[in-house]
Amino acid sequence: MSIKINPERSAYKLNVGSDNPGNIFFNDEEIAFDVKGENLDGEEYENMKVKYEVFKPVDVDYNNFERNYTDDKAILTVEKDLDKDGLDVSDRVKFDGLPFGTYILKTELLGDYKDGVKQRSITYTDFSYARRATEINHHFGTNTHFYD
């Protein structure tokens, strides 16, 4: 076993969300997320940037709430500079042209600290994009399962 010290700081608590329950978007809605980065250590960071990457899950284990994706296969990437509001940061990102499906949004906040030390905070957000039903499905139902 070995231990490696990472000189990067992770000074921001990232909150990524939308107004849509469960981050479920329909074809007549805009896919948009509000991002807020709360500075946890009170230090000043410069050159703040955000990178958004959208991935298609390749393996999902719903029993353990794990989702896997291939890191080198982002289907959409958006990068931009951020303006700070005091020590905190905020942004709004929109995605167009995605096919219907389930996705993972990786949000990475980057910045520069003193003496060349970098700041990097990362969070993952699940979302889906679906066609809105135009009529009621009368065949939809539920079942009760009993186990011994």
XYZ file of C-alpha atoms in Angstrom:
148
model
C 0.000 0.000 0.000
C 1.194 3.492 -0.746
C -0.087 6.950 0.079
C 0.219 9.846 -2.302
C -0.390 13.431 -1.216
C -2.334 15.434 -3.733
C -1.307 19.114 -3.595
C -4.610 20.242 -5.126
C -7.196 21.809 -2.879
C -10.903 20.998 -3.006
C -12.257 24.165 -1.478
C -15.756 24.338 -2.967
C -18.955 22.517 -2.182
C -20.738 22.219 -5.509
C -24.523 22.149 -5.800
C -25.839 21.332 -9.260
C -29.574 21.123 -9.834
C -32.588 22.130 -11.843
C -36.176 23.168 -11.247
C -37.316 19.796 -12.618
C -38.040 17.061 -10.057
C -35.472 14.291 -10.400
C -33.695 16.315 -13.100
C -36.087 14.819 -15.667
C -36.437 17.005 -18.752
C -39.036 16.603 -21.490
C -38.778 17.435 -25.191
C -40.696 20.718 -24.747
C -38.349 21.923 -21.969
C -34.897 23.440 -21.901
C -32.196 21.230 -20.357
C -30.583 23.666 -17.904
C -28.791 23.417 -14.569
C -27.989 26.024 -11.949
C -24.543 25.598 -10.409
C -23.482 27.097 -7.111
C -20.028 26.735 -5.620
C -19.772 27.540 -1.920
C -16.257 28.412 -0.791
C -15.536 26.344 2.321
C -12.106 27.599 3.330
C -12.450 31.380 2.946
C -9.383 31.644 0.690
C -9.163 33.651 -2.532
C -8.864 31.744 -5.826
C -8.107 33.227 -9.224
C -8.795 32.192 -12.834
C -11.947 30.289 -11.923
C -13.161 27.999 -14.699
C -15.877 25.389 -14.944
C -15.955 22.325 -17.163
C -19.164 20.399 -17.842
C -19.062 16.947 -19.389
C -22.121 14.861 -20.274
C -21.714 11.082 -20.291
C -23.979 8.198 -21.206
C -23.937 5.583 -18.411
C -22.437 2.292 -19.588
C -23.272 0.265 -16.498
C -25.747 1.047 -13.747
C -26.150 -0.981 -10.548
C -29.462 0.211 -9.146
C -29.147 -2.017 -6.062
C -26.033 -0.166 -4.880
C -26.814 3.186 -6.515
C -23.624 3.020 -8.568
C -23.255 4.294 -12.105
C -20.261 3.862 -14.317
C -19.226 5.645 -17.444
C -16.199 5.746 -19.695
C -14.272 8.916 -18.792
C -12.843 9.415 -22.284
C -16.223 9.307 -24.025
C -17.982 12.535 -23.099
C -20.726 13.153 -25.632
C -20.828 16.873 -24.858
C -18.312 19.236 -23.229
C -18.736 22.900 -22.246
C -15.924 24.976 -20.695
C -16.071 28.592 -19.577
C -14.575 31.199 -17.268
C -16.505 32.134 -14.139
C -17.027 35.428 -12.394
C -16.855 35.295 -8.623
C -19.449 36.792 -6.307
C -17.199 37.379 -3.316
C -15.686 33.977 -2.556
C -18.558 31.936 -4.006
C -19.247 31.162 -7.669
C -22.404 30.488 -9.662
C -23.327 29.616 -13.228
C -26.142 28.338 -15.418
C -25.470 25.801 -18.141
C -27.787 24.673 -20.949
C -27.520 21.643 -23.210
C -29.050 21.310 -26.674
C -29.178 18.479 -29.171
C -29.115 15.514 -26.799
C -31.026 12.403 -27.856
C -33.579 10.957 -25.439
C -31.909 8.946 -22.682
C -30.278 8.962 -19.263
C -27.086 10.897 -18.590
C -24.441 11.778 -16.037
C -23.282 15.397 -15.792
C -19.747 15.798 -14.434
C -19.121 19.341 -13.164
C -15.513 20.297 -12.459
C -14.609 23.645 -10.878
C -10.992 24.737 -11.326
C -9.005 27.657 -9.956
C -5.535 28.885 -9.030
C -4.292 29.320 -5.469
C -1.000 30.689 -4.120
C 2.368 29.321 -5.231
C 0.979 27.386 -8.192
C -1.368 25.207 -6.136
C -4.588 24.366 -7.979
C -8.151 24.112 -6.713
C -10.351 21.329 -8.136
C -13.852 20.385 -6.996
C -15.960 17.771 -8.816
C -19.547 16.573 -8.546
C -21.769 14.235 -10.567
C -25.465 14.727 -11.357
C -27.840 12.220 -12.940
C -30.465 13.480 -15.380
C -32.708 12.241 -18.147
C -34.288 13.580 -21.297
C -37.567 12.039 -22.451
C -40.476 12.510 -24.805
C -43.536 13.882 -23.012
C -46.561 11.585 -23.154
C -49.419 13.109 -25.137
C -52.071 10.631 -24.026
C -52.803 8.475 -20.999
C -51.418 4.936 -21.075
C -54.292 2.802 -19.757
C -52.068 -0.302 -19.719
C -49.778 1.093 -17.044
C -50.127 -0.593 -13.676
C -48.451 -1.641 -10.461
C -47.908 -4.987 -8.788
C -47.429 -6.029 -5.193
C -44.751 -8.613 -4.448
C -44.650 -10.518 -1.188
C -41.535 -12.318 0.024
C -41.272 -14.998 2.685
